[in-house]
Coordinates of C-alpha atoms in Angstrom, one line a residue:
X8 CA -19.8 148.4 -2.0
X9 CA -17.7 151.1 -3.7
X10 CA -15.2 153.3 -1.9
X11 CA -16.8 156.3 -3.4
X12 CA -20.1 155.5 -1.0
X13 CA -17.9 155.9 2.0
X14 CA -17.1 159.5 1.4
X15 CA -21.2 160.4 1.2
X16 CA -21.4 159.1 4.9
X17 CA -20.5 162.2 6.9
X18 CA -20.4 160.2 10.1
X19 CA -17.4 158.0 9.0
X20 CA -15.0 161.4 8.9
X21 CA -13.2 160.5 6.1
X22 CA -11.3 163.0 3.6
X23 CA -10.1 161.9 0.1
X24 CA -6.1 162.8 0.0
X25 CA -5.7 160.9 -3.4
X26 CA -7.0 158.6 -5.8
X27 CA -10.0 159.9 -7.0
X28 CA -9.7 158.2 -10.3
X29 CA -9.9 154.9 -8.5
X30 CA -13.3 155.1 -6.2
X31 CA -15.3 152.9 -8.2
X32 CA -13.4 150.1 -6.7
X33 CA -15.5 147.3 -4.6
X34 CA -14.6 147.1 -0.9
X35 CA -14.9 143.3 0.2
X36 CA -14.0 143.5 3.9
X37 CA -12.0 146.1 6.4
X38 CA -8.8 145.2 8.3
X39 CA -7.5 147.5 11.2
X40 CA -3.6 147.2 11.5
X41 CA -0.3 149.0 12.9
X42 CA 1.7 146.1 11.5
X43 CA 4.7 146.9 9.0
X44 CA 3.8 144.1 6.8
X45 CA 0.3 142.9 7.3
X46 CA 0.0 140.7 4.1
X47 CA -0.4 137.5 6.0
X48 CA -4.0 138.8 6.8
X49 CA -5.3 140.2 3.9
X50 CA -6.7 138.5 1.3
X51 CA -7.8 141.6 -1.1
X52 CA -10.6 144.1 -1.5
X53 CA -10.1 145.3 2.1
X54 CA -10.2 149.0 3.1
X55 CA -6.9 149.2 5.6
X56 CA -7.5 151.2 8.7
X57 CA -4.2 152.2 10.0
X58 CA -3.1 154.4 13.2
X59 CA 0.2 154.8 11.3
X60 CA 2.4 153.6 14.2
X61 CA 4.5 151.5 11.7
X62 CA 5.9 154.2 10.3
X63 CA 9.7 155.3 11.9
X64 CA 10.3 157.5 8.8
X65 CA 9.5 158.2 5.3
X66 CA 11.3 155.4 3.5
X67 CA 8.5 153.1 5.6
X68 CA 5.5 154.6 3.6
X69 CA 6.6 153.4 0.2
X70 CA 7.5 149.8 1.4
X71 CA 4.3 149.8 3.1
X72 CA 1.8 150.8 0.4
X73 CA 3.8 148.5 -1.7
X74 CA 2.7 145.4 0.5
X75 CA -1.1 146.5 0.5
X76 CA -1.0 147.0 -3.5
X77 CA 0.6 143.6 -3.8
X78 CA -2.2 142.1 -1.6
X79 CA -4.9 143.9 -3.8
X80 CA -6.5 146.1 -1.4
X81 CA -8.9 148.4 -2.2
X82 CA -7.6 151.5 -0.1
X83 CA -6.0 153.0 2.8
X84 CA -7.6 155.1 5.5
X85 CA -5.1 156.7 7.9
X86 CA -5.8 157.9 11.3
X87 CA -4.7 161.3 12.4
X88 CA -4.5 161.2 16.2
X89 CA -1.2 159.7 16.4
X90 CA 0.5 162.5 14.4
X91 CA -2.0 164.9 14.1
X92 CA -1.6 164.4 10.2
X93 CA -1.3 162.2 7.4
X94 CA 2.5 162.5 6.1
X95 CA 3.0 163.6 2.6
X96 CA 5.3 160.8 2.0
X97 CA 2.6 158.4 2.7
X98 CA 0.2 160.3 0.5
X99 CA 2.8 160.5 -2.2
X100 CA 3.6 156.7 -2.2
X101 CA 0.1 156.1 -2.6
X102 CA -0.3 158.3 -5.7
X103 CA 2.6 156.5 -7.3
X104 CA 0.9 153.1 -6.8
X105 CA -2.6 154.5 -7.5
X106 CA -4.0 153.5 -4.1
X107 CA -6.6 155.5 -3.1
X108 CA -5.9 157.2 0.6
X109 CA -8.2 158.8 3.0
X110 CA -7.6 160.7 6.1
X111 CA -9.6 159.6 9.2
X112 CA -10.5 162.6 11.8
X113 CA -9.1 162.2 15.1
X114 CA -12.5 162.1 16.4
X115 CA -14.0 159.1 14.3
X116 CA -13.2 155.4 16.0
X117 CA -12.1 152.7 13.3
X118 CA -14.6 150.6 15.0
X119 CA -17.2 152.9 13.5
X120 CA -15.6 152.5 10.0
X121 CA -15.6 148.8 10.7
X122 CA -19.1 148.3 11.7
X123 CA -20.3 150.4 8.7
X124 CA -18.2 148.5 6.2
X125 CA -19.0 145.1 7.3
X126 CA -22.7 146.1 7.5
X127 CA -22.9 147.4 3.9
X128 CA -21.0 144.6 2.2
X129 CA -23.0 142.1 3.9
X130 CA -26.1 143.6 2.8
X131 CA -24.9 143.8 -0.8
X132 CA -23.4 140.1 -0.9
X133 CA -25.5 138.1 1.3
X134 CA -29.2 139.7 1.1
X135 CA -31.1 138.2 3.7
X136 CA -28.0 137.1 5.7
X137 CA -27.2 140.7 6.5
X138 CA -30.2 140.7 8.6
X139 CA -27.8 138.6 10.8
X140 CA -25.1 141.1 11.0
X141 CA -27.4 144.1 11.4
X142 CA -29.4 142.8 14.0
X143 CA -26.5 141.9 16.0
X144 CA -24.6 145.3 15.7
X145 CA -27.9 146.9 17.2
X146 CA -27.7 144.4 19.8
X147 CA -23.9 145.0 20.5
X148 CA -24.0 148.7 20.2
X149 CA -27.4 148.8 23.2
X150 CA -25.0 148.0 25.9
X151 CA -25.0 144.8 28.2
X152 CA -28.8 144.1 27.4
X153 CA -27.6 143.4 23.8
X154 CA -26.0 140.3 24.8
X155 CA -22.4 140.8 23.7
X156 CA -21.0 138.3 21.4
X157 CA -23.4 135.6 22.5
X158 CA -26.1 136.9 20.3
X159 CA -24.5 136.7 17.0
X160 CA -23.6 133.1 17.8
X161 CA -27.4 132.2 18.4
X162 CA -28.2 134.3 15.0
X163 CA -25.7 132.1 13.0
X164 CA -27.6 128.9 14.3
X165 CA -31.1 130.4 13.9
X166 CA -30.4 131.8 10.3
X167 CA -27.3 129.8 9.0
X168 CA -27.8 126.3 10.9
X169 CA -23.9 126.9 12.1
X170 CA -23.2 126.3 15.6
X171 CA -19.8 128.6 16.8
X172 CA -18.0 129.6 19.8
X173 CA -15.8 132.3 20.7
X174 CA -12.6 131.2 22.2
X175 CA -9.6 132.8 24.2
X176 CA -5.9 131.7 23.0
X177 CA -5.9 130.0 26.3
X178 CA -8.9 127.8 25.2
X179 CA -11.7 129.6 27.7
X180 CA -14.9 129.5 26.1
X181 CA -15.9 133.3 26.0
X182 CA -18.8 133.0 24.1
X183 CA -21.4 130.6 22.9
X184 CA -24.5 129.9 21.6
X185 CA -27.5 130.0 24.3
X186 CA -30.1 128.3 22.5
X187 CA -28.2 125.5 20.6
X188 CA -27.3 122.1 22.2
X189 CA -24.8 121.4 24.9
X190 CA -22.1 123.4 25.9
X191 CA -18.4 122.9 24.1
X192 CA -16.4 120.8 26.5
X193 CA -13.2 122.3 28.1
X194 CA -11.0 120.0 26.7
X195 CA -12.2 120.6 23.1
X196 CA -11.9 124.5 24.0
X197 CA -8.1 123.8 24.8
X198 CA -8.0 121.8 21.7
X199 CA -9.1 124.1 19.5
X200 CA -7.2 126.9 20.9
X201 CA -4.0 124.8 20.6
X202 CA -4.4 124.0 16.7
X203 CA -5.3 127.5 16.2
X204 CA -2.1 128.5 17.8
X205 CA 0.0 126.2 16.0
X206 CA -1.7 126.9 12.9
X207 CA -0.9 130.5 13.1
X208 CA 2.7 130.0 14.3
X209 CA 3.2 127.8 11.0
X210 CA 2.0 130.6 8.7
X211 CA -1.2 128.6 7.3
X212 CA -4.1 130.9 6.0
X213 CA -7.5 130.5 7.9
X214 CA -9.6 129.5 8.2
X215 CA -8.1 126.5 9.9
X216 CA -9.8 123.3 9.6
X217 CA -9.4 120.5 12.3
X218 CA -11.1 117.2 13.5
X219 CA -11.8 116.3 17.3
X220 CA -13.2 113.2 17.5
X221 CA -15.8 112.6 14.9
X222 CA -16.6 116.5 14.3
X223 CA -14.8 119.0 11.9
X224 CA -14.5 122.5 13.0
X225 CA -13.3 125.6 11.0
X226 CA -11.5 128.5 13.0
X227 CA -11.5 131.6 12.2
X228 CA -9.3 134.5 13.6
X229 CA -10.4 137.3 15.5
X230 CA -8.1 139.9 15.3
X231 CA -7.8 143.0 18.0
X232 CA -8.0 146.5 16.4
X233 CA -4.4 146.5 15.7
X234 CA -1.2 146.3 17.4
X235 CA 2.3 147.6 17.2
X236 CA 4.7 145.2 15.4
X237 CA 7.8 144.7 13.6
X238 CA 8.5 142.8 10.1
X239 CA 8.9 139.2 9.9
X240 CA 8.1 136.7 12.7
X241 CA 7.8 138.9 15.4
X242 CA 4.2 140.4 13.9
X243 CA 2.9 136.7 14.5
X244 CA 4.5 136.6 18.2
X245 CA 2.5 140.1 18.9
X246 CA -0.9 138.5 18.0
X247 CA -0.7 134.5 18.3
X248 CA -1.0 135.0 22.1
X249 CA -3.6 137.4 22.2
X250 CA -6.3 136.5 19.4
X251 CA -9.4 135.1 19.8
X252 CA -10.9 132.5 17.5
X253 CA -14.3 131.9 16.2
X254 CA -14.7 128.0 16.2
X255 CA -17.6 126.8 14.1
X256 CA -19.1 123.4 13.7
X257 CA -18.4 123.1 9.8
X258 CA -15.9 122.0 7.5
X259 CA -15.4 125.2 5.8
X260 CA -13.3 123.8 3.0
X261 CA -15.6 123.8 0.1
X262 CA -17.8 126.9 1.3
X263 CA -18.5 129.6 -1.4
X264 CA -16.8 133.0 -1.1
X265 CA -20.0 134.7 -0.2
X266 CA -20.3 132.3 2.9
X267 CA -16.7 132.7 3.9
X268 CA -17.0 136.6 3.7
X269 CA -19.8 136.4 6.0
X270 CA -18.2 134.7 8.6
X271 CA -15.0 137.1 8.4
X272 CA -17.8 140.0 9.1
X273 CA -19.1 138.1 11.9
X274 CA -15.3 137.9 13.4
X275 CA -14.9 141.6 12.7
X276 CA -17.9 142.6 14.4
X277 CA -17.0 140.5 17.4
X278 CA -13.4 142.3 17.2
X279 CA -15.0 145.1 18.0
X280 CA -16.4 143.9 21.2
X281 CA -13.0 142.6 21.9
X282 CA -11.7 146.4 21.2
X283 CA -14.1 147.9 23.6
X284 CA -13.4 145.1 26.5
X285 CA -9.2 146.1 26.0
X286 CA -10.2 149.9 26.1
X287 CA -12.0 148.9 29.5
X288 CA -8.9 147.6 30.6
X289 CA -7.0 151.1 30.5
X290 CA -7.8 152.3 33.7
X291 CA -7.0 149.0 35.5
X292 CA -3.7 148.8 33.9
X293 CA -3.2 152.3 34.9
X294 CA -3.6 151.5 38.4
X295 CA -1.8 148.5 38.3
X296 CA 1.5 150.5 36.6
X297 CA 1.4 153.1 39.3
X298 CA 1.5 150.8 42.0
X299 CA 4.4 148.7 40.6
X300 CA 6.1 151.7 39.8
X301 CA 5.8 152.8 43.7
X302 CA 6.9 149.6 44.6
X303 CA 9.8 149.3 42.8
X304 CA 11.3 152.6 43.5
X305 CA 11.0 151.7 47.3
X306 CA 7.9 154.4 48.2
X307 CA 6.7 154.9 51.8
X308 CA 4.2 152.0 52.4
X309 CA 1.7 155.1 53.4
X310 CA 1.9 156.2 49.8
X311 CA 1.5 152.5 48.2
X312 CA -1.4 151.8 50.6
X313 CA -3.3 155.2 49.2
X314 CA -2.8 153.6 45.8
X315 CA -4.0 150.5 46.7
X316 CA -7.1 151.8 48.2
X317 CA -8.1 153.6 45.0
X318 CA -7.5 150.6 43.2
X319 CA -9.6 148.3 45.5
X320 CA -13.1 149.7 44.8
X321 CA -12.3 149.5 40.9
X322 CA -11.4 145.6 41.2
X323 CA -13.7 144.5 43.6
X324 CA -16.9 147.0 43.5
X325 CA -18.9 147.0 46.7
X326 CA -16.3 145.4 48.6
X327 CA -16.4 146.6 52.4
X328 CA -12.8 145.7 53.8
X329 CA -9.3 146.1 52.0
X330 CA -8.3 142.9 50.3
X331 CA -5.6 140.8 50.5
X332 CA -3.4 140.9 47.5
X333 CA -1.2 138.4 45.5
X334 CA 1.5 139.0 42.8
X335 CA 1.7 137.1 40.0
X336 CA 4.9 137.6 37.3
X337 CA 5.0 136.2 33.7
X338 CA 7.4 136.5 31.0
X339 CA 7.5 135.4 27.3
X340 CA 11.0 134.6 26.2
X341 CA 11.3 133.9 22.4
X342 CA 14.2 131.4 21.4
X343 CA 15.2 133.7 18.5
X344 CA 15.0 137.5 19.3
X345 CA 15.1 138.2 15.6
X346 CA 16.1 142.0 15.6
X347 CA 14.6 145.2 16.7
X348 CA 11.1 145.1 17.9
X349 CA 9.0 146.2 21.2
X350 CA 9.8 144.3 24.5
X351 CA 8.0 140.9 25.1
X352 CA 6.4 142.9 28.3
X353 CA 3.3 144.3 26.6
X354 CA 2.5 140.9 24.7
X355 CA 3.0 139.2 28.1
X356 CA 0.4 141.6 29.7
X357 CA -2.2 141.0 27.3
X358 CA -1.7 137.1 27.9
X359 CA -1.5 137.2 31.7
X360 CA -4.7 139.1 31.7
X361 CA -6.5 136.5 30.2
X362 CA -4.2 133.5 31.9
X363 CA -5.6 134.8 35.6
X364 CA -9.2 134.6 34.4
X365 CA -11.1 131.7 35.8
X366 CA -11.0 128.9 33.0
X367 CA -14.7 127.9 34.0
X368 CA -15.9 132.0 33.7
X369 CA -17.4 133.0 30.5
X370 CA -17.8 136.0 28.9
X371 CA -15.8 139.1 28.2
X372 CA -15.9 140.8 31.7
X373 CA -14.3 138.6 34.4
X374 CA -11.0 140.2 33.7
X375 CA -12.3 143.1 35.3
X376 CA -11.0 142.3 38.7
X377 CA -7.2 141.8 37.4
X378 CA -4.9 144.7 36.9
X379 CA -1.8 143.9 34.9
X380 CA 1.3 145.9 34.4
X381 CA 4.6 145.5 32.3
X382 CA 8.1 146.4 32.9
X383 CA 11.0 145.9 30.3
X384 CA 10.3 142.2 29.4
X385 CA 7.9 140.8 32.2
X386 CA 4.2 141.3 33.3
X387 CA 3.2 141.8 36.8
X388 CA -0.4 141.2 38.0
X389 CA -1.8 142.8 41.2
X390 CA -4.8 140.4 42.1
X391 CA -7.0 141.5 44.6
X392 CA -8.6 138.8 47.4
X393 CA -11.4 139.1 49.4
X394 CA -10.3 139.5 53.2
X395 CA -10.1 136.2 54.9
X396 CA -11.2 135.6 58.3
X397 CA -8.8 136.1 61.1
X398 CA -8.5 132.2 61.8
X399 CA -7.0 131.8 58.2
X400 CA -3.7 133.5 57.0
X401 CA -5.0 133.5 53.2
X402 CA -1.9 131.0 52.3
X403 CA -4.3 128.6 50.6
X404 CA -6.4 131.1 49.0
X405 CA -6.5 133.1 45.7
X406 CA -4.1 132.1 42.7
X407 CA -2.3 128.7 42.7
X408 CA 0.5 128.2 40.3
X409 CA -0.6 124.5 39.4
X410 CA -4.0 125.4 38.7
X411 CA -2.9 128.1 36.4
X412 CA -0.5 125.8 34.7
X413 CA -3.0 123.0 34.4
X414 CA -5.3 125.4 32.4
X415 CA -3.0 127.1 30.0
X416 CA -0.4 124.2 29.8
X417 CA -1.9 122.5 26.5
X418 CA -3.0 125.4 24.0
X419 CA 0.0 127.6 25.0
X420 CA 2.4 125.0 24.2
X421 CA 1.2 124.5 20.9
X422 CA 1.3 128.5 20.3
X423 CA 4.9 128.3 21.8
X424 CA 6.4 125.0 20.4
X425 CA 9.7 125.7 19.1
X426 CA 10.0 129.1 19.3
X427 CA 9.4 130.4 23.1
X428 CA 8.4 130.0 26.4
X429 CA 6.5 131.0 29.0
X430 CA 7.2 131.1 32.7
X431 CA 4.9 132.6 35.6
X432 CA 5.8 133.1 39.5
X433 CA 3.1 133.3 42.1
X434 CA 3.3 135.0 45.5
X435 CA 1.6 134.4 48.7
X436 CA -1.3 136.6 49.7
X437 CA -0.4 139.9 51.5
X438 CA -2.6 141.9 53.6
X439 CA -0.7 145.2 53.4
X440 CA 0.9 147.7 51.4
X441 CA 4.1 146.6 53.6
X442 CA 4.2 143.1 52.2
X443 CA 4.0 144.0 48.5
X444 CA 7.5 144.6 47.8
X445 CA 8.5 141.3 49.6
X446 CA 5.5 139.5 47.4
X447 CA 6.7 141.1 44.2
X448 CA 10.2 139.8 44.9
X449 CA 8.8 136.4 46.0
X450 CA 6.8 136.1 42.6
X451 CA 9.8 137.0 40.7
X452 CA 12.0 134.6 42.4
X453 CA 9.2 132.0 41.6
X454 CA 9.3 132.3 38.2
X455 CA 13.1 132.1 38.1
X456 CA 12.4 128.8 39.6
X457 CA 9.8 128.0 37.0
X458 CA 12.2 129.1 34.1
X459 CA 14.8 126.5 35.6
X460 CA 12.5 123.7 34.4
X461 CA 11.7 121.9 31.2
X462 CA 8.8 122.8 29.1
X463 CA 7.3 125.6 26.9
X464 CA 4.8 126.6 29.8
X465 CA 6.1 126.6 33.3
X466 CA 4.9 128.0 36.5
X467 CA 5.9 128.0 40.2
X468 CA 4.1 129.1 43.5
X469 CA 5.7 130.6 46.6
X470 CA 5.3 127.3 48.6
X471 CA 8.4 125.9 46.7
X472 CA 10.5 128.6 48.0
X473 CA 10.7 127.2 51.4
X474 CA 11.5 123.6 50.2
X475 CA 14.7 121.9 48.7
X476 CA 12.8 122.4 45.2
X477 CA 14.4 125.8 45.4
X478 CA 17.5 125.0 45.3
X479 CA 17.6 122.2 42.6
X480 CA 17.0 123.9 39.6
X481 CA 20.0 126.1 40.0
X482 CA 22.6 123.3 40.7
X483 CA 25.2 123.7 37.1
X484 CA 24.3 121.3 34.6
X485 CA 27.8 119.5 35.2
X486 CA 27.6 119.1 38.6
X487 CA 24.0 117.7 38.5
X488 CA 25.0 115.0 35.7
X489 CA 28.1 114.0 37.7
X490 CA 26.4 114.1 41.1
X491 CA 23.4 111.8 39.7
X492 CA 25.8 109.5 37.5
X493 CA 27.8 108.6 40.6
X494 CA 25.1 107.5 42.7
X495 CA 22.5 106.1 39.9
X496 CA 24.4 105.1 37.1
X497 CA 25.6 101.5 38.6
X498 CA 21.7 101.0 39.5
X499 CA 20.6 101.4 36.0
X500 CA 23.2 99.5 34.5
X501 CA 22.5 96.7 36.9
X502 CA 18.9 97.2 36.3
X503 CA 19.4 97.0 32.8
X504 CA 21.5 93.9 32.8
X505 CA 19.4 91.8 35.6
X506 CA 16.0 93.5 35.2
X507 CA 16.2 93.9 38.9
X508 CA 14.1 97.2 39.3
X509 CA 16.4 98.4 41.5
X510 CA 15.7 102.3 40.6
X511 CA 11.9 101.9 41.5
X512 CA 12.8 100.1 44.7
X513 CA 15.1 102.8 46.0
X514 CA 12.2 105.4 45.1
X515 CA 9.5 103.5 47.0
X516 CA 11.9 103.2 50.1
X517 CA 12.6 106.6 50.1
X518 CA 8.9 107.5 49.8
X519 CA 8.0 105.1 52.5
X520 CA 10.3 106.8 54.8
X521 CA 12.5 103.6 54.9
X522 CA 9.7 101.9 56.6
X523 CA 10.5 97.8 55.5
X524 CA 6.7 96.7 55.8
X525 CA 5.1 99.8 54.2
X526 CA 7.4 99.8 51.3
X527 CA 7.5 95.8 51.0
X528 CA 3.4 96.1 50.9
X529 CA 3.6 99.1 48.0
X530 CA 5.8 96.9 45.8
X531 CA 3.9 93.6 46.6
X532 CA 7.1 92.2 48.0
X533 CA 8.2 89.8 50.8
X534 CA 10.3 91.7 53.1
X535 CA 13.2 89.6 52.7
X536 CA 13.0 90.3 48.9
X537 CA 13.2 94.0 49.7
X538 CA 16.0 93.5 52.0
X539 CA 18.0 91.7 49.2
X540 CA 17.2 94.6 47.0
X541 CA 18.5 97.4 49.4
X542 CA 21.6 95.6 50.3
X543 CA 22.1 95.3 46.3
X544 CA 21.8 99.0 46.1
X545 CA 24.2 99.5 49.1
X546 CA 26.9 97.4 47.5
X547 CA 26.9 98.8 44.4
X548 CA 27.0 102.4 45.6
X549 CA 28.9 101.7 48.7
X550 CA 26.0 103.7 50.5
X551 CA 24.4 103.0 53.6
X552 CA 20.4 103.7 53.5
X553 CA 20.1 103.7 57.3
X554 CA 22.4 106.7 57.6
X555 CA 20.2 110.1 56.8
X556 CA 22.9 111.6 54.9
X557 CA 23.0 108.6 52.2
X558 CA 19.1 108.7 51.9
X559 CA 19.2 112.2 51.4
X560 CA 21.9 111.7 48.7
X561 CA 19.6 109.5 46.9
X562 CA 16.7 111.3 47.5
X563 CA 18.4 114.7 45.5
X564 CA 20.0 112.5 42.9
X565 CA 16.5 111.2 42.0
X566 CA 15.0 114.5 42.2
X567 CA 17.5 116.1 39.9
X568 CA 17.8 113.0 37.2

């Protein structure tokens, strides 16, 4: 389609500000962005939609327009909702570079323009394939009964013979074809999400191709409608942990341009559904933010309880009794801060909303029961739990740190490799507003315990705060090395020279609480052989394993090593 055709559609709310001589340019796609440098996501011929959040001053317009021109985009459409107008410096920069520029009326959503352009471009390029996109558009706009993203995936299967799935950055299956073979296994989903995150972190252009087992998949990013970002690598940091992906069971390496364009058009339509879901989170985020601010300000429990009563019906509709609550705190920390830019709190907020969804839950709606706020560089989730019966205290219900970790470690480690870390802390369940402040502090303390551990993705739960495990991460490194070396280095050296397995013997002896018979049985040794080894340990370290103090020292040394 031509740029000129956009002005003929009143429903798009476009007003030409400059570039009338260039309106015969062909539009090959559409992209929404508020990044200061969106070049890595542009392939040429796009109509770029922007809310102007990237603009901090007049000088920014020139560099932004120059980047768009170098990427050979078709035109620029700027929304007026942010400033109330399109700045003259942006219009002048477009005139210097002969880039057509439009103003978008504040009453028109970018999603409306996106759907129109994708529908028209698909119709002109793909002929009968456009029916796939158009049918899906009608079904998606008809509400939940239309089937959401699952519908377009079924149409891709029936019309193009392509099996495809929509995945979250944590590897959760969001949508898949209902009528084309078995579901994608969870381990494959996690692997594909990890491959996509690693590819984006490495700066490679999509679609990314990868092979799992004997099957080749092509991975297409599904980008949300925009985001606030700074220049350079921080742009990737703000999107890599939140973008969905479309995994297609095919090798797109030899596809014609038209087929690739159609798939990218499909991702844009699914992105519209993603933006709708994100918009629906606004109320839950606001509720969580209000509760968090009250708790941190030391508000009276009655005031906090009033806000919780408002939140409960939103998060758990139809619930009769007041729920219990859990607090989860998360933080993303980058190895190289890299200059100015927004706090990582919003990035972590979006990621935590996805992490807290049951990994076995499909679709776009399961996160409706999670409220996440952010403050500074951390995100705080308020998780409602149905009230448990009186014979239970709720300590085993709800979110468990080790379960969270197992579900997201593989893909997110790939997305953060070499550049950042994610740490999570989980509180115990509390049943009233009085306990919420303590739960927040408990979750924050658990997150600090997780942060003291090695690894790109770490989590700790409230259970660990009543154990020696709480103390170990905070032992200074030099003290830790000296303590473990004094006790364990003689044993390691002896094992190296004699292959005596004194360290494994010591570990088993302590795990068996000093029981000679149980330890000998576990190691498949005669008791006399075990006594000889323990005697050698005591001789080399000048310790007595019949004394509680020496047992404890060995136990801590093994844990810290």
